[in-house]
Coordinates of C-alpha atoms in Angstrom, one line a residue:
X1223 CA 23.6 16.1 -27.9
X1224 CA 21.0 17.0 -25.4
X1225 CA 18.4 14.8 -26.8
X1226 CA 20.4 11.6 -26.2
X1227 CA 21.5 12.0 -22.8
X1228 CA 17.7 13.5 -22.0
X1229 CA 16.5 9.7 -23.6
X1230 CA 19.0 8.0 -21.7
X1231 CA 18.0 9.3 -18.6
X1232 CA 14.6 8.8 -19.0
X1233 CA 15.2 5.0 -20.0
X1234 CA 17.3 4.5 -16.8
X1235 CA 14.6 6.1 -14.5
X1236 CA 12.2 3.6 -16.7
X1237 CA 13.9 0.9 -15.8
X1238 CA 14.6 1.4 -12.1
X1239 CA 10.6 1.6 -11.8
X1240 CA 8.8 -1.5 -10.5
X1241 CA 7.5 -3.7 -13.6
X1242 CA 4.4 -4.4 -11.6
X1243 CA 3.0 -0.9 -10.5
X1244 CA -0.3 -0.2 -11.1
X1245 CA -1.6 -3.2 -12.9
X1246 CA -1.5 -6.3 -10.4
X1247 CA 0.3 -9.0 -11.6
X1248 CA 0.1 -12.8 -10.9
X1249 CA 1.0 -14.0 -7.6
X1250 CA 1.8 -17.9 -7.7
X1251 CA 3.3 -20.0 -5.2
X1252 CA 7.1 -19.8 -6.9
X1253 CA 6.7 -16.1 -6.1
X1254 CA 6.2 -15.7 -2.2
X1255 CA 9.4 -17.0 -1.4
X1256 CA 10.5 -13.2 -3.2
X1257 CA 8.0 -11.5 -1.8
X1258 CA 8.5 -12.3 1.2
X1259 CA 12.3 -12.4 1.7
X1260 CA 14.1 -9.8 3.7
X1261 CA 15.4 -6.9 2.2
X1262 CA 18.4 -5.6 1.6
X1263 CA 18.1 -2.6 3.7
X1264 CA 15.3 -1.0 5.4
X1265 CA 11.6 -2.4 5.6
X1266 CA 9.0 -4.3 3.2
X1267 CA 5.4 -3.6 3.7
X1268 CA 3.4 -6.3 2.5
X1269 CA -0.1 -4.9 2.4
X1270 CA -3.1 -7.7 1.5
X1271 CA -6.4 -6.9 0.7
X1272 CA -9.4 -7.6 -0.9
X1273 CA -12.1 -5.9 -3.1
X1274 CA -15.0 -6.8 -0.4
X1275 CA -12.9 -5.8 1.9
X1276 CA -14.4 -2.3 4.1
X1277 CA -11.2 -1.7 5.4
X1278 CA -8.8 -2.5 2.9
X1279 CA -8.6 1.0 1.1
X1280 CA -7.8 3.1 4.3
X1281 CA -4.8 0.5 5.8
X1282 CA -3.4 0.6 2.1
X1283 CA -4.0 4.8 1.9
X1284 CA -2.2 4.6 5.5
X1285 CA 0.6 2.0 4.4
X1286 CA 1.3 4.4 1.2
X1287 CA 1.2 7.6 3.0
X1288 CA 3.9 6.4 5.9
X1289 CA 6.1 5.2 2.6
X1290 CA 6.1 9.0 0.6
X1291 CA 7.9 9.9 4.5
X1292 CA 10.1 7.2 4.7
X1293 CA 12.1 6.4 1.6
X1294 CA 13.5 3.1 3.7
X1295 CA 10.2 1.6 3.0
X1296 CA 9.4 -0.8 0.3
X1297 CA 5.8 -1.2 -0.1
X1298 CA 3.9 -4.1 -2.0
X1299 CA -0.2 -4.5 -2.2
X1300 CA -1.3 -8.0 -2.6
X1301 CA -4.9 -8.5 -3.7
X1302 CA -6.2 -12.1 -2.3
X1303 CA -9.1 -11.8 -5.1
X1304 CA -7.9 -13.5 -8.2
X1305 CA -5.7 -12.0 -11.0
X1306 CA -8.5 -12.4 -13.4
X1307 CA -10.0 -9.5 -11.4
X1308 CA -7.3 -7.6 -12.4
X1309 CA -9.4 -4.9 -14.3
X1310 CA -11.3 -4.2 -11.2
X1311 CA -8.1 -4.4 -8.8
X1312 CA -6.2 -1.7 -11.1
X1313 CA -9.4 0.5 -11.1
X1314 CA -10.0 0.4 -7.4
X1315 CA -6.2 1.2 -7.1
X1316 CA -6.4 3.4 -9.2
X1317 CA -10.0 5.7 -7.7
X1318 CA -8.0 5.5 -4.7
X1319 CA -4.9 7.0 -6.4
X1320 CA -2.4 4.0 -5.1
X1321 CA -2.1 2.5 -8.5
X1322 CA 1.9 3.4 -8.7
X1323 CA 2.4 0.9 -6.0
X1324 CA 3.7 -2.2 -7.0
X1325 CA 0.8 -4.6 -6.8
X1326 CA 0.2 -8.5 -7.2
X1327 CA -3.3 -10.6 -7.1
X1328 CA -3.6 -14.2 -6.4
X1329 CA -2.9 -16.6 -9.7
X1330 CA -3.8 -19.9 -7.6
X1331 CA -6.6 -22.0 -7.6
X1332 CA -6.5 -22.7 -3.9
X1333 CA -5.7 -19.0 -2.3
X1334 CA -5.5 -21.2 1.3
X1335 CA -2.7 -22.2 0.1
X1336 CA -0.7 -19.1 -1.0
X1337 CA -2.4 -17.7 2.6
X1338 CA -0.3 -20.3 4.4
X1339 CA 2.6 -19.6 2.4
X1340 CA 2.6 -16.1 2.9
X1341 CA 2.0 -16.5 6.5
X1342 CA 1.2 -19.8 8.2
X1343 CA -0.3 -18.0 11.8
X1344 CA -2.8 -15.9 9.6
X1345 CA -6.6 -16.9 9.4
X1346 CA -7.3 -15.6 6.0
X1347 CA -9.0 -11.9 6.9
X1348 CA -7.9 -8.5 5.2
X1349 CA -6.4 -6.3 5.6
X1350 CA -3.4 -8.0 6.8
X1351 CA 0.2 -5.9 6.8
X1352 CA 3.3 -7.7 7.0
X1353 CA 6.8 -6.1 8.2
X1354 CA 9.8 -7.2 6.7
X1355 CA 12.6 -5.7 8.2
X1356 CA 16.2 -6.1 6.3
X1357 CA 17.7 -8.5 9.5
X1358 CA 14.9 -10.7 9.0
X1359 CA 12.6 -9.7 11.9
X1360 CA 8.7 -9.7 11.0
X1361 CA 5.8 -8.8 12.3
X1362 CA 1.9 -8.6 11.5
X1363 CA -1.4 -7.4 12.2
X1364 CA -4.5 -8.1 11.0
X1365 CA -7.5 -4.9 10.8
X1366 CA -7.2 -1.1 9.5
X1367 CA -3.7 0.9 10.2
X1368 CA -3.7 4.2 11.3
X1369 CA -0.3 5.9 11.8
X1370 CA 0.2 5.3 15.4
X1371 CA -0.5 1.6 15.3
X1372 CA 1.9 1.6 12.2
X1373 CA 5.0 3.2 14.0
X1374 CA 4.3 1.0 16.9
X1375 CA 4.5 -2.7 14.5
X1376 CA 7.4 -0.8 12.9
X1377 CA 9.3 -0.2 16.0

């Protein structure tokens, strides 16, 4: 009797994990709308980077630290290199130990686009975080977080 409630559990807490953690998936133009809607309740992060990117790995290390405190948060890593890099976006992700975070790379062939659609005031430089609070409010910055500067764009 135990075995079948033990398998049961384990396939619900299977199921309420993100289908996308650790391997990025593909990012298209049909999907920012969803990424980038409001949540129900508390806060998205929306964390872009890039593999050439020298600051990337420390603002995504800072964005997933802040989350393990705050189980409110909703964090997302988007890679702006293309989802054909994928092997080398899950293995960065993964050195870094932030590969359980749901993660998506760019599927388009014009990434200016999907920039513009994701937010039309940025320029196109990384790291970029986006705050998306569950009333609709956002915010961004552009350059490496470090906790203070976090809590201040969060508040």
């Amino acid at each position: 009797m135990r075995r079948p409630a033990l398998a049961w559990a384990l396939s619900l807490a299977a199921a309420a994990m993100p289908a996308f953690a650790g391997v990025p998936q593909a990012l298209g133009a049909e999907d920012v709308a969803a990424l980038m809607a409001a949540p129900a309740k508390g806060t998205r992060l929306v964390a872009i980077w890039s593999l050439d990117c020298a600051y990337c790995e420390q603002n995504l290390s800072t964005l997933r630290a802040y989350q393990r405190a705050h189980s409110d948060v909703d964090l997302v890593f988007v890679a702006t290199d293309p989802v054909n890099q994928s092997t080398a976006l899950e293995a960065r992700l993964k050195a870094a130990k932030l590969d359980e975070v749901p993660s998506r790379a760019y599927a388009e062939s014009t990434p200016d686009r999907l920039n513009f659609l994701i937010d039309p005031a940025w320029g196109g430089e990384t790291p970029r975080t986006l705050v998306i609070k569950a009333d609709g409010t956002r915010r961004a910055y552009s350059g490496a977080l470090d906790l203070p500067r976090l809590e201040k764009l969060l508040h």
